[in-house]
Amino acid sequence: MQNDMKSTIQAAVAEAVEKTMGRQLELQRRQLELLEKVVQFLGIEAGPTREASAPKRASASVPAPKRPSSVPVRKWVRPQAAPKPAKAGPAPQKGRGRPHGAGRAAKPMPAATSSSPGPATSVPYAEGQEVRYKQGRGAFTAKVKAVDEKAKTVTLARVSDGRKVVRPFDKVTPA
């Protein structure tokens, strides 16, 4: 019984291999026909066979046959850019990272005069006022809890969850 199973499996495998090889040979024939049409269209003389034109790797002493002079050779030529004018002296070293004085505190600049009329001492926000503020990528609605005019910050309670945050005046707008 095992011999019957073994021979049945071998026969099925052989049949599948034969079908696959038959399909591959048919595909190769079609590809060869298409290549012949391309060669005919381009006007290139067809060589005798692949084996005659391509030397085997094992025989390194036999040089490869030269291309017939009737076959045009097309090479891709990259257009060259115009030469850059030479600079006198060595090239300056480019800095990496932060600028030299980036970590130091900047000197305070004199305050610009405000063009908007009105008293400069007025507080822009009142306690209990509903405002919107920006934080990260979002904007939230909140109520003003406290205003620190000296630090120019506003303590807010977010309407959605009641979280308290401190934001500068320029990040807060009246709702």
PDB file of N, CA and C in Angstrom, residues 32-75:
ATOM      1  N   LEU A  32      11.031  35.171 -26.761  1.00  0.00           N
ATOM      2  CA  LEU A  32      11.992  35.130 -27.861  1.00  0.00           C
ATOM      3  C   LEU A  32      11.390  35.742 -29.124  1.00  0.00           C
ATOM      4  N   GLU A  33      10.100  35.454 -29.372  1.00  0.00           N
ATOM      5  CA  GLU A  33       9.440  36.047 -30.538  1.00  0.00           C
ATOM      6  C   GLU A  33       9.378  37.577 -30.407  1.00  0.00           C
ATOM      7  N   LEU A  34       9.038  38.057 -29.217  1.00  0.00           N
ATOM      8  CA  LEU A  34       8.976  39.504 -29.003  1.00  0.00           C
ATOM      9  C   LEU A  34      10.353  40.137 -29.173  1.00  0.00           C
ATOM     10  N   LEU A  35      11.382  39.494 -28.649  1.00  0.00           N
ATOM     11  CA  LEU A  35      12.737  40.031 -28.808  1.00  0.00           C
ATOM     12  C   LEU A  35      13.152  40.078 -30.276  1.00  0.00           C
ATOM     13  N   GLU A  36      12.781  39.058 -31.027  1.00  0.00           N
ATOM     14  CA  GLU A  36      13.103  39.060 -32.456  1.00  0.00           C
ATOM     15  C   GLU A  36      12.404  40.213 -33.170  1.00  0.00           C
ATOM     16  N   LYS A  37      11.151  40.493 -32.783  1.00  0.00           N
ATOM     17  CA  LYS A  37      10.428  41.624 -33.374  1.00  0.00           C
ATOM     18  C   LYS A  37      11.101  42.947 -33.018  1.00  0.00           C
ATOM     19  N   VAL A  38      11.572  43.073 -31.782  1.00  0.00           N
ATOM     20  CA  VAL A  38      12.259  44.298 -31.359  1.00  0.00           C
ATOM     21  C   VAL A  38      13.550  44.464 -32.139  1.00  0.00           C
ATOM     22  N   VAL A  39      14.308  43.385 -32.284  1.00  0.00           N
ATOM     23  CA  VAL A  39      15.566  43.432 -33.035  1.00  0.00           C
ATOM     24  C   VAL A  39      15.296  43.829 -34.477  1.00  0.00           C
ATOM     25  N   GLN A  40      14.252  43.264 -35.059  1.00  0.00           N
ATOM     26  CA  GLN A  40      13.905  43.590 -36.442  1.00  0.00           C
ATOM     27  C   GLN A  40      13.493  45.058 -36.559  1.00  0.00           C
ATOM     28  N   PHE A  41      12.722  45.553 -35.586  1.00  0.00           N
ATOM     29  CA  PHE A  41      12.279  46.940 -35.601  1.00  0.00           C
ATOM     30  C   PHE A  41      13.464  47.897 -35.481  1.00  0.00           C
ATOM     31  N   LEU A  42      14.426  47.569 -34.609  1.00  0.00           N
ATOM     32  CA  LEU A  42      15.584  48.433 -34.418  1.00  0.00           C
ATOM     33  C   LEU A  42      16.600  48.314 -35.545  1.00  0.00           C
ATOM     34  N   GLY A  43      16.477  47.281 -36.358  1.00  0.00           N
ATOM     35  CA  GLY A  43      17.399  47.115 -37.474  1.00  0.00           C
ATOM     36  C   GLY A  43      18.733  46.539 -37.053  1.00  0.00           C
ATOM     37  N   ILE A  44      18.762  45.812 -35.972  1.00  0.00           N
ATOM     38  CA  ILE A  44      20.002  45.201 -35.498  1.00  0.00           C
ATOM     39  C   ILE A  44      20.072  43.800 -36.081  1.00  0.00           C
ATOM     40  N   GLU A  45      21.277  43.427 -36.555  1.00  0.00           N
ATOM     41  CA  GLU A  45      21.453  42.087 -37.110  1.00  0.00           C
ATOM     42  C   GLU A  45      21.429  41.081 -35.966  1.00  0.00           C
ATOM     43  N   ALA A  46      20.641  40.053 -36.127  1.00  0.00           N
ATOM     44  CA  ALA A  46      20.537  39.033 -35.084  1.00  0.00           C
ATOM     45  C   ALA A  46      21.774  38.160 -35.112  1.00  0.00           C
ATOM     46  N   GLY A  47      22.341  37.890 -33.912  1.00  0.00           N
ATOM     47  CA  GLY A  47      23.512  37.021 -33.807  1.00  0.00           C
ATOM     48  C   GLY A  47      23.116  35.577 -34.019  1.00  0.00           C
ATOM     49  N   PRO A  48      24.111  34.675 -34.220  1.00  0.00           N
ATOM     50  CA  PRO A  48      23.797  33.274 -34.496  1.00  0.00           C
ATOM     51  C   PRO A  48      23.044  32.609 -33.332  1.00  0.00           C
ATOM     52  N   THR A  49      23.635  32.551 -32.154  1.00  0.00           N
ATOM     53  CA  THR A  49      22.957  31.997 -30.983  1.00  0.00           C
ATOM     54  C   THR A  49      23.527  32.643 -29.743  1.00  0.00           C
ATOM     55  N   ARG A  50      22.884  32.410 -28.636  1.00  0.00           N
ATOM     56  CA  ARG A  50      23.327  32.999 -27.365  1.00  0.00           C
ATOM     57  C   ARG A  50      24.649  32.387 -26.944  1.00  0.00           C
ATOM     58  N   GLU A  51      24.816  31.069 -27.083  1.00  0.00           N
ATOM     59  CA  GLU A  51      26.035  30.390 -26.644  1.00  0.00           C
ATOM     60  C   GLU A  51      27.254  30.887 -27.412  1.00  0.00           C
ATOM     61  N   ALA A  52      27.077  31.177 -28.703  1.00  0.00           N
ATOM     62  CA  ALA A  52      28.210  31.620 -29.509  1.00  0.00           C
ATOM     63  C   ALA A  52      28.611  33.049 -29.173  1.00  0.00           C
ATOM     64  N   SER A  53      27.648  33.901 -28.802  1.00  0.00           N
ATOM     65  CA  SER A  53      27.971  35.302 -28.556  1.00  0.00           C
ATOM     66  C   SER A  53      28.415  35.566 -27.125  1.00  0.00           C
ATOM     67  N   ALA A  54      27.985  34.744 -26.177  1.00  0.00           N
ATOM     68  CA  ALA A  54      28.352  34.974 -24.783  1.00  0.00           C
ATOM     69  C   ALA A  54      29.333  33.905 -24.330  1.00  0.00           C
ATOM     70  N   PRO A  55      30.569  34.282 -23.972  1.00  0.00           N
ATOM     71  CA  PRO A  55      31.544  33.280 -23.541  1.00  0.00           C
ATOM     72  C   PRO A  55      31.196  32.749 -22.156  1.00  0.00           C
ATOM     73  N   LYS A  56      31.576  31.524 -21.900  1.00  0.00           N
ATOM     74  CA  LYS A  56      31.361  30.907 -20.592  1.00  0.00           C
ATOM     75  C   LYS A  56      32.305  31.545 -19.590  1.00  0.00           C
ATOM     76  N   ARG A  57      31.916  31.596 -18.343  1.00  0.00           N
ATOM     77  CA  ARG A  57      32.744  32.196 -17.294  1.00  0.00           C
ATOM     78  C   ARG A  57      33.970  31.350 -17.005  1.00  0.00           C
ATOM     79  N   ALA A  58      33.853  30.062 -17.200  1.00  0.00           N
ATOM     80  CA  ALA A  58      34.971  29.175 -16.879  1.00  0.00           C
ATOM     81  C   ALA A  58      36.157  29.433 -17.795  1.00  0.00           C
ATOM     82  N   SER A  59      35.910  29.782 -19.043  1.00  0.00           N
ATOM     83  CA  SER A  59      37.013  30.015 -19.978  1.00  0.00           C
ATOM     84  C   SER A  59      37.360  31.494 -19.994  1.00  0.00           C
ATOM     85  N   ALA A  60      38.196  31.914 -19.063  1.00  0.00           N
ATOM     86  CA  ALA A  60      38.575  33.323 -18.944  1.00  0.00           C
ATOM     87  C   ALA A  60      39.630  33.700 -19.973  1.00  0.00           C
ATOM     88  N   SER A  61      40.302  32.708 -20.562  1.00  0.00           N
ATOM     89  CA  SER A  61      41.364  33.026 -21.513  1.00  0.00           C
ATOM     90  C   SER A  61      40.824  33.448 -22.868  1.00  0.00           C
ATOM     91  N   VAL A  62      39.584  33.104 -23.185  1.00  0.00           N
ATOM     92  CA  VAL A  62      38.994  33.463 -24.475  1.00  0.00           C
ATOM     93  C   VAL A  62      38.392  34.859 -24.351  1.00  0.00           C
ATOM     94  N   PRO A  63      38.854  35.824 -25.168  1.00  0.00           N
ATOM     95  CA  PRO A  63      38.287  37.168 -25.066  1.00  0.00           C
ATOM     96  C   PRO A  63      36.867  37.201 -25.629  1.00  0.00           C
ATOM     97  N   ALA A  64      36.078  38.146 -25.125  1.00  0.00           N
ATOM     98  CA  ALA A  64      34.710  38.310 -25.592  1.00  0.00           C
ATOM     99  C   ALA A  64      34.729  38.832 -27.020  1.00  0.00           C
ATOM    100  N   PRO A  65      33.792  38.373 -27.861  1.00  0.00           N
ATOM    101  CA  PRO A  65      33.762  38.854 -29.247  1.00  0.00           C
ATOM    102  C   PRO A  65      33.399  40.330 -29.283  1.00  0.00           C
ATOM    103  N   LYS A  66      33.985  41.049 -30.225  1.00  0.00           N
ATOM    104  CA  LYS A  66      33.718  42.481 -30.337  1.00  0.00           C
ATOM    105  C   LYS A  66      32.387  42.706 -31.028  1.00  0.00           C
ATOM    106  N   ARG A  67      31.779  43.823 -30.709  1.00  0.00           N
ATOM    107  CA  ARG A  67      30.502  44.201 -31.288  1.00  0.00           C
ATOM    108  C   ARG A  67      30.741  44.610 -32.735  1.00  0.00           C
ATOM    109  N   PRO A  68      29.863  44.169 -33.644  1.00  0.00           N
ATOM    110  CA  PRO A  68      30.031  44.597 -35.036  1.00  0.00           C
ATOM    111  C   PRO A  68      29.886  46.114 -35.160  1.00  0.00           C
ATOM    112  N   SER A  69      30.604  46.686 -36.088  1.00  0.00           N
ATOM    113  CA  SER A  69      30.610  48.142 -36.245  1.00  0.00           C
ATOM    114  C   SER A  69      29.263  48.674 -36.708  1.00  0.00           C
ATOM    115  N   SER A  70      28.389  47.814 -37.223  1.00  0.00           N
ATOM    116  CA  SER A  70      27.092  48.289 -37.699  1.00  0.00           C
ATOM    117  C   SER A  70      26.129  48.585 -36.549  1.00  0.00           C
ATOM    118  N   VAL A  71      26.444  48.103 -35.341  1.00  0.00           N
ATOM    119  CA  VAL A  71      25.564  48.322 -34.201  1.00  0.00           C
ATOM    120  C   VAL A  71      25.941  49.640 -33.539  1.00  0.00           C
ATOM    121  N   PRO A  72      25.030  50.606 -33.503  1.00  0.00           N
ATOM    122  CA  PRO A  72      25.355  51.878 -32.861  1.00  0.00           C
ATOM    123  C   PRO A  72      25.392  51.719 -31.339  1.00  0.00           C
ATOM    124  N   VAL A  73      26.297  52.424 -30.716  1.00  0.00           N
ATOM    125  CA  VAL A  73      26.423  52.393 -29.263  1.00  0.00           C
ATOM    126  C   VAL A  73      25.879  53.705 -28.735  1.00  0.00           C
ATOM    127  N   ARG A  74      24.904  53.602 -27.848  1.00  0.00           N
ATOM    128  CA  ARG A  74      24.325  54.803 -27.248  1.00  0.00           C
ATOM    129  C   ARG A  74      24.775  54.874 -25.805  1.00  0.00           C
ATOM    130  N   LYS A  75      25.410  55.942 -25.467  1.00  0.00           N
ATOM    131  CA  LYS A  75      25.834  56.143 -24.082  1.00  0.00           C
ATOM    132  C   LYS A  75      25.099  57.333 -23.515  1.00  0.00           C
TER     133      LYS A  75
END
